[in-house]
């Protein structure tokens, strides 16, 4: 059943299944490669452009590092003023076969080597049926968790859209982006621009993209930059490559998290996420417009068409504000 809530050391999560190999879908690689070819006919498109987070500004301020007791970290994204989404395996202490208590974790939004803002985790929920070490696509599709912070940090950082009837859907013209603290950007998030979806539901319970997935990037979001703002499509659960990562990013789609048949408890929480994102308040700690991002994108010659224009509307036109 649903993993329940974890607070003040109370951990009653799902039991750990028998240990398996590393969290890699080697048995599905022929299918994945075939799907990549099937969904990518014609000339090969340009590879995604990877940059470091240009500055502590919205919308990147809604993504941060989830630090776990000095033991390690993952990435996470704010989807309300108090709630985060991340990968469930980030919360498991494998050496002791148990879940970390909530008080062992804190979230640092827009981390760039120093801590400007942070909040502690009050409690968290692990998706129904998740078990650490499940090595198939079905197991990976349950590799996500919702965390509740001890204060409304999102009022300072802003948050990204993750609710409503169109949650997690991608439309023609949307620019896809992944953000996370992979091993190449441990102290400043890496941003992959121009991701392409290679495969996904109903063929696979995961969304597979050609953006790179690196260790530490688990829990980071796949985002769509749309005419209506920036919204969350899903969270990165792992990579198609062994060990250090670097293969295709496997993403748990937000649309599946809202499936009340698979996740009866989780769906109730996801359904309560705000339908629209919200930029930080004007004059606050976090700039509400991605001005530094726009400067960096303007200097890059291979940025996906339309992305700079769409990001330029974030904050300035108020498209992410309620």
PDB file of C-alpha atoms in Angstrom:
ATOM      1  CA  UNK A   1       0.000   0.000   0.000  1.00  0.00           C
ATOM      2  CA  UNK A   2       0.968   3.631   0.002  1.00  0.00           C
ATOM      3  CA  UNK A   3       4.192   4.307   1.855  1.00  0.00           C
ATOM      4  CA  UNK A   4       2.463   6.456   4.466  1.00  0.00           C
ATOM      5  CA  UNK A   5       3.970   9.495   6.112  1.00  0.00           C
ATOM      6  CA  UNK A   6       7.383   9.753   7.675  1.00  0.00           C
ATOM      7  CA  UNK A   7       7.985  12.252  10.460  1.00  0.00           C
ATOM      8  CA  UNK A   8       9.830  12.467  13.752  1.00  0.00           C
ATOM      9  CA  UNK A   9      11.587   9.200  13.044  1.00  0.00           C
ATOM     10  CA  UNK A  10       8.399   7.238  12.362  1.00  0.00           C
ATOM     11  CA  UNK A  11       9.213   5.124   9.354  1.00  0.00           C
ATOM     12  CA  UNK A  12       6.761   2.500   8.211  1.00  0.00           C
ATOM     13  CA  UNK A  13       7.463   2.390   4.518  1.00  0.00           C
ATOM     14  CA  UNK A  14       7.222  -0.549   2.143  1.00  0.00           C
ATOM     15  CA  UNK A  15       9.524  -3.467   2.731  1.00  0.00           C
ATOM     16  CA  UNK A  16      12.641  -3.722   0.693  1.00  0.00           C
ATOM     17  CA  UNK A  17      12.468  -6.475  -1.940  1.00  0.00           C
ATOM     18  CA  UNK A  18      15.365  -8.874  -2.552  1.00  0.00           C
ATOM     19  CA  UNK A  19      18.450  -7.026  -3.681  1.00  0.00           C
ATOM     20  CA  UNK A  20      18.786  -6.755  -7.419  1.00  0.00           C
ATOM     21  CA  UNK A  21      21.484  -5.413  -9.688  1.00  0.00           C
ATOM     22  CA  UNK A  22      22.002  -1.712 -10.189  1.00  0.00           C
ATOM     23  CA  UNK A  23      18.884   0.275 -11.020  1.00  0.00           C
ATOM     24  CA  UNK A  24      19.227  -0.153 -14.748  1.00  0.00           C
ATOM     25  CA  UNK A  25      16.835  -1.599 -17.297  1.00  0.00           C
ATOM     26  CA  UNK A  26      19.328  -3.663 -19.241  1.00  0.00           C
ATOM     27  CA  UNK A  27      16.668  -6.219 -20.105  1.00  0.00           C
ATOM     28  CA  UNK A  28      14.676  -3.468 -21.819  1.00  0.00           C
ATOM     29  CA  UNK A  29      17.521  -1.862 -23.730  1.00  0.00           C
ATOM     30  CA  UNK A  30      16.651  -3.480 -27.093  1.00  0.00           C
ATOM     31  CA  UNK A  31      13.072  -2.245 -26.693  1.00  0.00           C
ATOM     32  CA  UNK A  32      14.227   1.226 -25.714  1.00  0.00           C
ATOM     33  CA  UNK A  33      16.638   1.515 -28.599  1.00  0.00           C
ATOM     34  CA  UNK A  34      13.973   0.271 -30.964  1.00  0.00           C
ATOM     35  CA  UNK A  35      11.537   2.799 -29.568  1.00  0.00           C
ATOM     36  CA  UNK A  36      14.090   5.549 -30.041  1.00  0.00           C
ATOM     37  CA  UNK A  37      14.402   4.660 -33.700  1.00  0.00           C
ATOM     38  CA  UNK A  38      10.646   4.277 -34.086  1.00  0.00           C
ATOM     39  CA  UNK A  39       9.906   7.676 -32.590  1.00  0.00           C
ATOM     40  CA  UNK A  40      12.773   9.494 -34.335  1.00  0.00           C
ATOM     41  CA  UNK A  41      12.332   9.010 -38.091  1.00  0.00           C
ATOM     42  CA  UNK A  42      14.179  11.078 -40.639  1.00  0.00           C
ATOM     43  CA  UNK A  43      17.302  13.177 -39.986  1.00  0.00           C
ATOM     44  CA  UNK A  44      18.839  13.037 -36.548  1.00  0.00           C
ATOM     45  CA  UNK A  45      17.942  16.117 -34.500  1.00  0.00           C
ATOM     46  CA  UNK A  46      20.548  18.164 -32.684  1.00  0.00           C
ATOM     47  CA  UNK A  47      21.565  16.946 -29.253  1.00  0.00           C
ATOM     48  CA  UNK A  48      20.233  18.855 -26.248  1.00  0.00           C
ATOM     49  CA  UNK A  49      22.239  21.878 -25.111  1.00  0.00           C
ATOM     50  CA  UNK A  50      23.541  21.548 -21.540  1.00  0.00           C
ATOM     51  CA  UNK A  51      24.322  24.670 -19.499  1.00  0.00           C
ATOM     52  CA  UNK A  52      24.887  25.437 -15.852  1.00  0.00           C
ATOM     53  CA  UNK A  53      22.107  27.215 -13.973  1.00  0.00           C
ATOM     54  CA  UNK A  54      22.799  30.852 -14.922  1.00  0.00           C
ATOM     55  CA  UNK A  55      21.501  32.413 -11.718  1.00  0.00           C
ATOM     56  CA  UNK A  56      19.258  32.112  -8.694  1.00  0.00           C
ATOM     57  CA  UNK A  57      16.133  33.273 -10.510  1.00  0.00           C
ATOM     58  CA  UNK A  58      12.699  31.959 -11.377  1.00  0.00           C
ATOM     59  CA  UNK A  59      11.840  29.393 -12.730  1.00  0.00           C
ATOM     60  CA  UNK A  60      15.087  27.625 -11.717  1.00  0.00           C
ATOM     61  CA  UNK A  61      14.623  28.803  -8.124  1.00  0.00           C
ATOM     62  CA  UNK A  62      11.867  26.185  -7.812  1.00  0.00           C
ATOM     63  CA  UNK A  63      14.447  23.400  -8.331  1.00  0.00           C
ATOM     64  CA  UNK A  64      17.031  22.564  -5.699  1.00  0.00           C
ATOM     65  CA  UNK A  65      19.153  20.031  -3.861  1.00  0.00           C
ATOM     66  CA  UNK A  66      17.573  17.663  -1.393  1.00  0.00           C
ATOM     67  CA  UNK A  67      20.374  16.987   1.099  1.00  0.00           C
ATOM     68  CA  UNK A  68      20.109  13.849   3.204  1.00  0.00           C
ATOM     69  CA  UNK A  69      21.960  13.830   6.533  1.00  0.00           C
ATOM     70  CA  UNK A  70      25.278  14.711   4.915  1.00  0.00           C
ATOM     71  CA  UNK A  71      25.131  11.243   3.366  1.00  0.00           C
ATOM     72  CA  UNK A  72      24.155  12.254  -0.142  1.00  0.00           C
ATOM     73  CA  UNK A  73      21.757  14.333  -2.173  1.00  0.00           C
ATOM     74  CA  UNK A  74      19.253  14.275  -4.995  1.00  0.00           C
ATOM     75  CA  UNK A  75      17.331  16.901  -6.919  1.00  0.00           C
ATOM     76  CA  UNK A  76      13.757  18.020  -6.230  1.00  0.00           C
ATOM     77  CA  UNK A  77      11.203  20.499  -7.550  1.00  0.00           C
ATOM     78  CA  UNK A  78       8.676  22.697  -5.761  1.00  0.00           C
ATOM     79  CA  UNK A  79       5.077  22.165  -6.881  1.00  0.00           C
ATOM     80  CA  UNK A  80       3.327  24.244  -4.204  1.00  0.00           C
ATOM     81  CA  UNK A  81       4.409  26.584  -1.440  1.00  0.00           C
ATOM     82  CA  UNK A  82       5.248  23.587   0.792  1.00  0.00           C
ATOM     83  CA  UNK A  83       5.477  20.489  -1.422  1.00  0.00           C
ATOM     84  CA  UNK A  84       8.298  18.909  -3.417  1.00  0.00           C
ATOM     85  CA  UNK A  85       8.508  16.052  -5.883  1.00  0.00           C
ATOM     86  CA  UNK A  86      11.584  13.819  -6.009  1.00  0.00           C
ATOM     87  CA  UNK A  87      12.621  10.206  -6.660  1.00  0.00           C
ATOM     88  CA  UNK A  88      11.709   7.725  -3.920  1.00  0.00           C
ATOM     89  CA  UNK A  89      15.052   5.909  -4.010  1.00  0.00           C
ATOM     90  CA  UNK A  90      16.718   9.106  -2.757  1.00  0.00           C
ATOM     91  CA  UNK A  91      15.016   8.562   0.606  1.00  0.00           C
ATOM     92  CA  UNK A  92      16.231   4.992   1.156  1.00  0.00           C
ATOM     93  CA  UNK A  93      19.290   4.205   3.307  1.00  0.00           C
ATOM     94  CA  UNK A  94      20.440   1.080   1.504  1.00  0.00           C
ATOM     95  CA  UNK A  95      23.261   0.219   3.923  1.00  0.00           C
ATOM     96  CA  UNK A  96      20.734  -0.192   6.751  1.00  0.00           C
ATOM     97  CA  UNK A  97      17.694  -1.320   4.752  1.00  0.00           C
ATOM     98  CA  UNK A  98      15.488   1.472   6.024  1.00  0.00           C
ATOM     99  CA  UNK A  99      14.006   4.831   5.107  1.00  0.00           C
ATOM    100  CA  UNK A 100      15.630   8.035   6.219  1.00  0.00           C
ATOM    101  CA  UNK A 101      13.566   9.941   8.803  1.00  0.00           C
ATOM    102  CA  UNK A 102      12.130  13.220   7.588  1.00  0.00           C
ATOM    103  CA  UNK A 103      14.185  15.279  10.029  1.00  0.00           C
ATOM    104  CA  UNK A 104      17.393  14.078   8.341  1.00  0.00           C
ATOM    105  CA  UNK A 105      16.568  16.016   5.167  1.00  0.00           C
ATOM    106  CA  UNK A 106      16.548  19.630   4.081  1.00  0.00           C
ATOM    107  CA  UNK A 107      15.902  21.328   0.762  1.00  0.00           C
ATOM    108  CA  UNK A 108      18.085  24.100  -0.683  1.00  0.00           C
ATOM    109  CA  UNK A 109      16.384  25.834  -3.629  1.00  0.00           C
ATOM    110  CA  UNK A 110      18.556  27.057  -6.487  1.00  0.00           C
ATOM    111  CA  UNK A 111      21.702  25.843  -4.696  1.00  0.00           C
ATOM    112  CA  UNK A 112      24.887  27.303  -6.227  1.00  0.00           C
ATOM    113  CA  UNK A 113      27.518  26.472  -3.649  1.00  0.00           C
ATOM    114  CA  UNK A 114      26.136  28.582  -0.842  1.00  0.00           C
ATOM    115  CA  UNK A 115      22.891  28.383   1.100  1.00  0.00           C
ATOM    116  CA  UNK A 116      20.692  31.456   0.745  1.00  0.00           C
ATOM    117  CA  UNK A 117      17.383  29.786   1.565  1.00  0.00           C
ATOM    118  CA  UNK A 118      16.486  26.364   2.905  1.00  0.00           C
ATOM    119  CA  UNK A 119      13.711  24.466   4.644  1.00  0.00           C
ATOM    120  CA  UNK A 120      13.601  21.210   6.583  1.00  0.00           C
ATOM    121  CA  UNK A 121      11.397  18.316   5.542  1.00  0.00           C
ATOM    122  CA  UNK A 122       8.432  17.806   7.864  1.00  0.00           C
ATOM    123  CA  UNK A 123       7.130  14.535   6.422  1.00  0.00           C
ATOM    124  CA  UNK A 124       7.004  12.619   3.166  1.00  0.00           C
ATOM    125  CA  UNK A 125       5.016  10.041   1.251  1.00  0.00           C
ATOM    126  CA  UNK A 126       6.414   7.248  -0.924  1.00  0.00           C
ATOM    127  CA  UNK A 127       4.330   6.050  -3.876  1.00  0.00           C
ATOM    128  CA  UNK A 128       2.118   2.990  -3.499  1.00  0.00           C
ATOM    129  CA  UNK A 129       3.906  -0.263  -4.209  1.00  0.00           C
ATOM    130  CA  UNK A 130       7.412   1.177  -4.455  1.00  0.00           C
ATOM    131  CA  UNK A 131      10.239  -1.079  -3.340  1.00  0.00           C
ATOM    132  CA  UNK A 132      13.897  -0.115  -3.472  1.00  0.00           C
ATOM    133  CA  UNK A 133      15.802  -2.146  -6.045  1.00  0.00           C
ATOM    134  CA  UNK A 134      12.961  -2.988  -8.422  1.00  0.00           C
ATOM    135  CA  UNK A 135      14.750  -3.183 -11.763  1.00  0.00           C
ATOM    136  CA  UNK A 136      11.896  -3.175 -14.264  1.00  0.00           C
ATOM    137  CA  UNK A 137       9.963  -0.354 -15.859  1.00  0.00           C
ATOM    138  CA  UNK A 138       6.924  -0.960 -13.674  1.00  0.00           C
ATOM    139  CA  UNK A 139       9.055  -0.649 -10.536  1.00  0.00           C
ATOM    140  CA  UNK A 140      10.707   2.497 -11.830  1.00  0.00           C
ATOM    141  CA  UNK A 141       7.313   4.039 -12.560  1.00  0.00           C
ATOM    142  CA  UNK A 142       6.646   3.971  -8.795  1.00  0.00           C
ATOM    143  CA  UNK A 143       9.976   5.608  -7.962  1.00  0.00           C
ATOM    144  CA  UNK A 144       8.681   8.967  -6.780  1.00  0.00           C
ATOM    145  CA  UNK A 145       7.786  10.693  -3.560  1.00  0.00           C
ATOM    146  CA  UNK A 146       6.087  13.825  -2.249  1.00  0.00           C
ATOM    147  CA  UNK A 147       7.746  15.820   0.530  1.00  0.00           C
ATOM    148  CA  UNK A 148       6.189  18.464   2.745  1.00  0.00           C
ATOM    149  CA  UNK A 149       8.426  21.238   4.063  1.00  0.00           C
ATOM    150  CA  UNK A 150       8.220  22.704   7.553  1.00  0.00           C
ATOM    151  CA  UNK A 151       7.475  26.180   6.196  1.00  0.00           C
ATOM    152  CA  UNK A 152       6.000  27.747   3.018  1.00  0.00           C
ATOM    153  CA  UNK A 153       9.320  28.206   1.225  1.00  0.00           C
ATOM    154  CA  UNK A 154       7.549  28.527  -2.120  1.00  0.00           C
ATOM    155  CA  UNK A 155       6.331  31.985  -1.161  1.00  0.00           C
ATOM    156  CA  UNK A 156       9.960  33.094  -1.528  1.00  0.00           C
ATOM    157  CA  UNK A 157      11.146  30.881  -4.395  1.00  0.00           C
ATOM    158  CA  UNK A 158       7.997  30.410  -6.427  1.00  0.00           C
ATOM    159  CA  UNK A 159       6.816  27.017  -7.624  1.00  0.00           C
ATOM    160  CA  UNK A 160       6.010  25.322 -10.932  1.00  0.00           C
ATOM    161  CA  UNK A 161       2.646  24.207 -12.296  1.00  0.00           C
ATOM    162  CA  UNK A 162       1.862  20.557 -11.539  1.00  0.00           C
ATOM    163  CA  UNK A 163      -1.914  20.397 -11.120  1.00  0.00           C
ATOM    164  CA  UNK A 164      -5.108  20.634 -13.108  1.00  0.00           C
ATOM    165  CA  UNK A 165      -6.623  18.658 -15.951  1.00  0.00           C
ATOM    166  CA  UNK A 166      -3.622  19.140 -18.262  1.00  0.00           C
ATOM    167  CA  UNK A 167      -1.003  18.202 -15.677  1.00  0.00           C
ATOM    168  CA  UNK A 168       2.001  16.432 -17.136  1.00  0.00           C
ATOM    169  CA  UNK A 169       0.918  16.722 -20.767  1.00  0.00           C
ATOM    170  CA  UNK A 170       3.120  17.912 -23.628  1.00  0.00           C
ATOM    171  CA  UNK A 171       1.748  19.883 -26.564  1.00  0.00           C
ATOM    172  CA  UNK A 172       3.225  20.683 -29.957  1.00  0.00           C
ATOM    173  CA  UNK A 173       5.496  23.700 -29.688  1.00  0.00           C
ATOM    174  CA  UNK A 174       6.445  23.122 -26.056  1.00  0.00           C
ATOM    175  CA  UNK A 175      10.187  23.272 -25.306  1.00  0.00           C
ATOM    176  CA  UNK A 176      11.333  20.469 -22.995  1.00  0.00           C
ATOM    177  CA  UNK A 177      13.998  21.007 -20.347  1.00  0.00           C
ATOM    178  CA  UNK A 178      15.513  18.907 -17.563  1.00  0.00           C
ATOM    179  CA  UNK A 179      17.089  20.445 -14.460  1.00  0.00           C
ATOM    180  CA  UNK A 180      19.139  18.643 -11.824  1.00  0.00           C
ATOM    181  CA  UNK A 181      22.282  18.436  -9.742  1.00  0.00           C
ATOM    182  CA  UNK A 182      24.054  15.716 -11.692  1.00  0.00           C
ATOM    183  CA  UNK A 183      27.630  14.751 -10.915  1.00  0.00           C
ATOM    184  CA  UNK A 184      28.903  17.313 -13.429  1.00  0.00           C
ATOM    185  CA  UNK A 185      26.939  20.105 -11.696  1.00  0.00           C
ATOM    186  CA  UNK A 186      26.972  19.187  -8.014  1.00  0.00           C
ATOM    187  CA  UNK A 187      27.124  22.787  -6.839  1.00  0.00           C
ATOM    188  CA  UNK A 188      25.115  24.405  -9.613  1.00  0.00           C
ATOM    189  CA  UNK A 189      22.245  22.666 -11.356  1.00  0.00           C
ATOM    190  CA  UNK A 190      22.712  21.517 -14.930  1.00  0.00           C
ATOM    191  CA  UNK A 191      19.988  22.453 -17.415  1.00  0.00           C
ATOM    192  CA  UNK A 192      19.426  20.422 -20.588  1.00  0.00           C
ATOM    193  CA  UNK A 193      17.622  22.466 -23.245  1.00  0.00           C
ATOM    194  CA  UNK A 194      15.800  20.983 -26.203  1.00  0.00           C
ATOM    195  CA  UNK A 195      15.051  17.492 -24.893  1.00  0.00           C
ATOM    196  CA  UNK A 196      13.111  15.125 -27.137  1.00  0.00           C
ATOM    197  CA  UNK A 197      10.738  12.398 -25.993  1.00  0.00           C
ATOM    198  CA  UNK A 198      11.840   9.087 -27.512  1.00  0.00           C
ATOM    199  CA  UNK A 199       9.205   6.847 -25.979  1.00  0.00           C
ATOM    200  CA  UNK A 200       6.506   6.926 -23.351  1.00  0.00           C
ATOM    201  CA  UNK A 201       3.003   5.892 -22.349  1.00  0.00           C
ATOM    202  CA  UNK A 202       1.230   3.743 -23.396  1.00  0.00           C
ATOM    203  CA  UNK A 203       4.253   1.889 -24.805  1.00  0.00           C
ATOM    204  CA  UNK A 204       6.209   2.396 -21.585  1.00  0.00           C
ATOM    205  CA  UNK A 205       5.173   3.458 -18.070  1.00  0.00           C
ATOM    206  CA  UNK A 206       8.120   5.877 -18.186  1.00  0.00           C
ATOM    207  CA  UNK A 207       8.909   8.791 -20.450  1.00  0.00           C
ATOM    208  CA  UNK A 208      12.310   8.307 -22.095  1.00  0.00           C
ATOM    209  CA  UNK A 209      14.110  11.406 -23.332  1.00  0.00           C
ATOM    210  CA  UNK A 210      17.400  12.051 -25.078  1.00  0.00           C
ATOM    211  CA  UNK A 211      18.476  14.356 -22.264  1.00  0.00           C
ATOM    212  CA  UNK A 212      21.323  12.992 -20.176  1.00  0.00           C
ATOM    213  CA  UNK A 213      20.679  11.500 -16.734  1.00  0.00           C
ATOM    214  CA  UNK A 214      23.598  11.704 -14.307  1.00  0.00           C
ATOM    215  CA  UNK A 215      23.974  10.543 -10.720  1.00  0.00           C
ATOM    216  CA  UNK A 216      22.567  13.212  -8.402  1.00  0.00           C
ATOM    217  CA  UNK A 217      20.063  14.315 -11.021  1.00  0.00           C
ATOM    218  CA  UNK A 218      17.469  11.816  -9.812  1.00  0.00           C
ATOM    219  CA  UNK A 219      14.347  13.598  -8.649  1.00  0.00           C
ATOM    220  CA  UNK A 220      14.947  16.575 -10.911  1.00  0.00           C
ATOM    221  CA  UNK A 221      12.073  17.630 -13.153  1.00  0.00           C
ATOM    222  CA  UNK A 222      11.350  17.303 -16.828  1.00  0.00           C
ATOM    223  CA  UNK A 223       9.765  20.667 -17.618  1.00  0.00           C
ATOM    224  CA  UNK A 224       7.755  22.047 -20.501  1.00  0.00           C
ATOM    225  CA  UNK A 225       8.209  25.740 -21.271  1.00  0.00           C
ATOM    226  CA  UNK A 226       4.859  26.678 -22.778  1.00  0.00           C
ATOM    227  CA  UNK A 227       2.941  29.776 -23.797  1.00  0.00           C
ATOM    228  CA  UNK A 228       1.172  29.503 -20.430  1.00  0.00           C
ATOM    229  CA  UNK A 229       4.354  29.256 -18.364  1.00  0.00           C
ATOM    230  CA  UNK A 230       6.637  26.496 -17.088  1.00  0.00           C
ATOM    231  CA  UNK A 231       5.060  23.245 -15.933  1.00  0.00           C
ATOM    232  CA  UNK A 232       6.280  19.929 -14.561  1.00  0.00           C
ATOM    233  CA  UNK A 233       5.953  16.898 -16.860  1.00  0.00           C
ATOM    234  CA  UNK A 234       7.561  14.392 -14.498  1.00  0.00           C
ATOM    235  CA  UNK A 235      10.588  13.582 -12.342  1.00  0.00           C
ATOM    236  CA  UNK A 236      13.762  11.744 -13.357  1.00  0.00           C
ATOM    237  CA  UNK A 237      13.944   8.276 -11.798  1.00  0.00           C
ATOM    238  CA  UNK A 238      17.145   7.017 -13.400  1.00  0.00           C
ATOM    239  CA  UNK A 239      19.248   6.371 -16.472  1.00  0.00           C
ATOM    240  CA  UNK A 240      19.397   3.754 -19.193  1.00  0.00           C
ATOM    241  CA  UNK A 241      23.183   3.519 -18.660  1.00  0.00           C
ATOM    242  CA  UNK A 242      25.099   1.593 -16.032  1.00  0.00           C
ATOM    243  CA  UNK A 243      26.885   3.024 -13.017  1.00  0.00           C
ATOM    244  CA  UNK A 244      27.536   6.744 -13.229  1.00  0.00           C
ATOM    245  CA  UNK A 245      24.635   7.431 -15.567  1.00  0.00           C
ATOM    246  CA  UNK A 246      24.929   9.433 -18.735  1.00  0.00           C
ATOM    247  CA  UNK A 247      22.303   7.513 -20.709  1.00  0.00           C
ATOM    248  CA  UNK A 248      18.741   8.390 -21.574  1.00  0.00           C
ATOM    249  CA  UNK A 249      16.740   9.934 -18.749  1.00  0.00           C
ATOM    250  CA  UNK A 250      13.835   7.809 -17.536  1.00  0.00           C
ATOM    251  CA  UNK A 251      11.071  10.077 -16.221  1.00  0.00           C
ATOM    252  CA  UNK A 252       8.051   9.163 -14.091  1.00  0.00           C
ATOM    253  CA  UNK A 253       5.196  11.095 -15.731  1.00  0.00           C
ATOM    254  CA  UNK A 254       3.156  13.384 -13.541  1.00  0.00           C
ATOM    255  CA  UNK A 255       0.044  12.182 -15.340  1.00  0.00           C
ATOM    256  CA  UNK A 256       0.536   8.679 -13.900  1.00  0.00           C
ATOM    257  CA  UNK A 257       0.976  10.055 -10.375  1.00  0.00           C
ATOM    258  CA  UNK A 258      -2.594  11.320 -10.562  1.00  0.00           C
ATOM    259  CA  UNK A 259      -3.920   7.823 -11.388  1.00  0.00           C
ATOM    260  CA  UNK A 260      -6.124   6.994  -8.404  1.00  0.00           C
ATOM    261  CA  UNK A 261      -6.257   3.315  -9.373  1.00  0.00           C
ATOM    262  CA  UNK A 262      -2.492   2.872  -9.075  1.00  0.00           C
ATOM    263  CA  UNK A 263      -1.858   5.464  -6.388  1.00  0.00           C
ATOM    264  CA  UNK A 264      -5.062   5.913  -4.377  1.00  0.00           C
ATOM    265  CA  UNK A 265      -3.409   7.919  -1.608  1.00  0.00           C
ATOM    266  CA  UNK A 266      -0.900   9.789  -3.757  1.00  0.00           C
ATOM    267  CA  UNK A 267      -3.506  10.870  -6.261  1.00  0.00           C
ATOM    268  CA  UNK A 268      -5.326  12.783  -3.534  1.00  0.00           C
ATOM    269  CA  UNK A 269      -2.209  14.824  -2.785  1.00  0.00           C
ATOM    270  CA  UNK A 270      -1.329  15.362  -6.443  1.00  0.00           C
ATOM    271  CA  UNK A 271      -4.894  16.503  -7.117  1.00  0.00           C
ATOM    272  CA  UNK A 272      -4.400  19.270  -4.560  1.00  0.00           C
ATOM    273  CA  UNK A 273      -1.323  20.724  -6.302  1.00  0.00           C
ATOM    274  CA  UNK A 274      -1.971  24.246  -7.631  1.00  0.00           C
ATOM    275  CA  UNK A 275      -2.994  24.293 -11.278  1.00  0.00           C
ATOM    276  CA  UNK A 276      -0.713  27.228 -11.998  1.00  0.00           C
ATOM    277  CA  UNK A 277       2.836  27.979 -11.000  1.00  0.00           C
ATOM    278  CA  UNK A 278       3.683  31.144  -9.151  1.00  0.00           C
ATOM    279  CA  UNK A 279       6.683  33.425  -9.535  1.00  0.00           C
ATOM    280  CA  UNK A 280       8.383  34.910  -6.452  1.00  0.00           C
ATOM    281  CA  UNK A 281       7.098  38.264  -5.215  1.00  0.00           C
ATOM    282  CA  UNK A 282       8.590  41.382  -6.770  1.00  0.00           C
ATOM    283  CA  UNK A 283      11.395  42.820  -4.665  1.00  0.00           C
ATOM    284  CA  UNK A 284      11.959  39.549  -2.831  1.00  0.00           C
ATOM    285  CA  UNK A 285      15.098  37.431  -2.398  1.00  0.00           C
ATOM    286  CA  UNK A 286      14.616  35.664  -5.727  1.00  0.00           C
ATOM    287  CA  UNK A 287      14.316  37.583  -9.034  1.00  0.00           C
ATOM    288  CA  UNK A 288      10.957  36.869 -10.668  1.00  0.00           C
ATOM    289  CA  UNK A 289      12.362  37.196 -14.199  1.00  0.00           C
ATOM    290  CA  UNK A 290      15.072  34.946 -15.741  1.00  0.00           C
ATOM    291  CA  UNK A 291      17.203  37.867 -16.929  1.00  0.00           C
ATOM    292  CA  UNK A 292      20.556  36.106 -16.501  1.00  0.00           C
ATOM    293  CA  UNK A 293      19.164  33.042 -18.246  1.00  0.00           C
ATOM    294  CA  UNK A 294      18.078  35.217 -21.151  1.00  0.00           C
ATOM    295  CA  UNK A 295      21.576  36.684 -21.394  1.00  0.00           C
ATOM    296  CA  UNK A 296      23.178  33.232 -21.455  1.00  0.00           C
ATOM    297  CA  UNK A 297      20.705  31.919 -24.012  1.00  0.00           C
ATOM    298  CA  UNK A 298      21.300  34.964 -26.152  1.00  0.00           C
ATOM    299  CA  UNK A 299      25.023  34.133 -26.242  1.00  0.00           C
ATOM    300  CA  UNK A 300      24.380  30.508 -27.269  1.00  0.00           C
ATOM    301  CA  UNK A 301      23.810  29.818 -30.923  1.00  0.00           C
ATOM    302  CA  UNK A 302      22.181  26.387 -30.694  1.00  0.00           C
ATOM    303  CA  UNK A 303      19.323  27.090 -28.284  1.00  0.00           C
ATOM    304  CA  UNK A 304      16.036  25.501 -29.427  1.00  0.00           C
ATOM    305  CA  UNK A 305      13.878  27.901 -31.404  1.00  0.00           C
ATOM    306  CA  UNK A 306      11.263  29.620 -29.332  1.00  0.00           C
ATOM    307  CA  UNK A 307      12.706  28.738 -25.927  1.00  0.00           C
ATOM    308  CA  UNK A 308      14.265  32.143 -25.312  1.00  0.00           C
ATOM    309  CA  UNK A 309      11.056  33.864 -26.378  1.00  0.00           C
ATOM    310  CA  UNK A 310       8.953  31.717 -24.053  1.00  0.00           C
ATOM    311  CA  UNK A 311      11.284  32.119 -21.096  1.00  0.00           C
ATOM    312  CA  UNK A 312      11.254  35.843 -21.695  1.00  0.00           C
ATOM    313  CA  UNK A 313       7.542  35.849 -20.936  1.00  0.00           C
ATOM    314  CA  UNK A 314       8.015  34.112 -17.591  1.00  0.00           C
ATOM    315  CA  UNK A 315       7.627  36.677 -14.853  1.00  0.00           C
ATOM    316  CA  UNK A 316       7.572  39.690 -17.195  1.00  0.00           C
ATOM    317  CA  UNK A 317       4.076  38.970 -18.538  1.00  0.00           C
ATOM    318  CA  UNK A 318       2.867  37.341 -15.349  1.00  0.00           C
ATOM    319  CA  UNK A 319       1.933  34.136 -17.164  1.00  0.00           C
ATOM    320  CA  UNK A 320       2.960  32.021 -14.185  1.00  0.00           C
ATOM    321  CA  UNK A 321       1.121  34.103 -11.645  1.00  0.00           C
ATOM    322  CA  UNK A 322      -2.386  33.139 -10.473  1.00  0.00           C
TER     323      UNK A 322
END
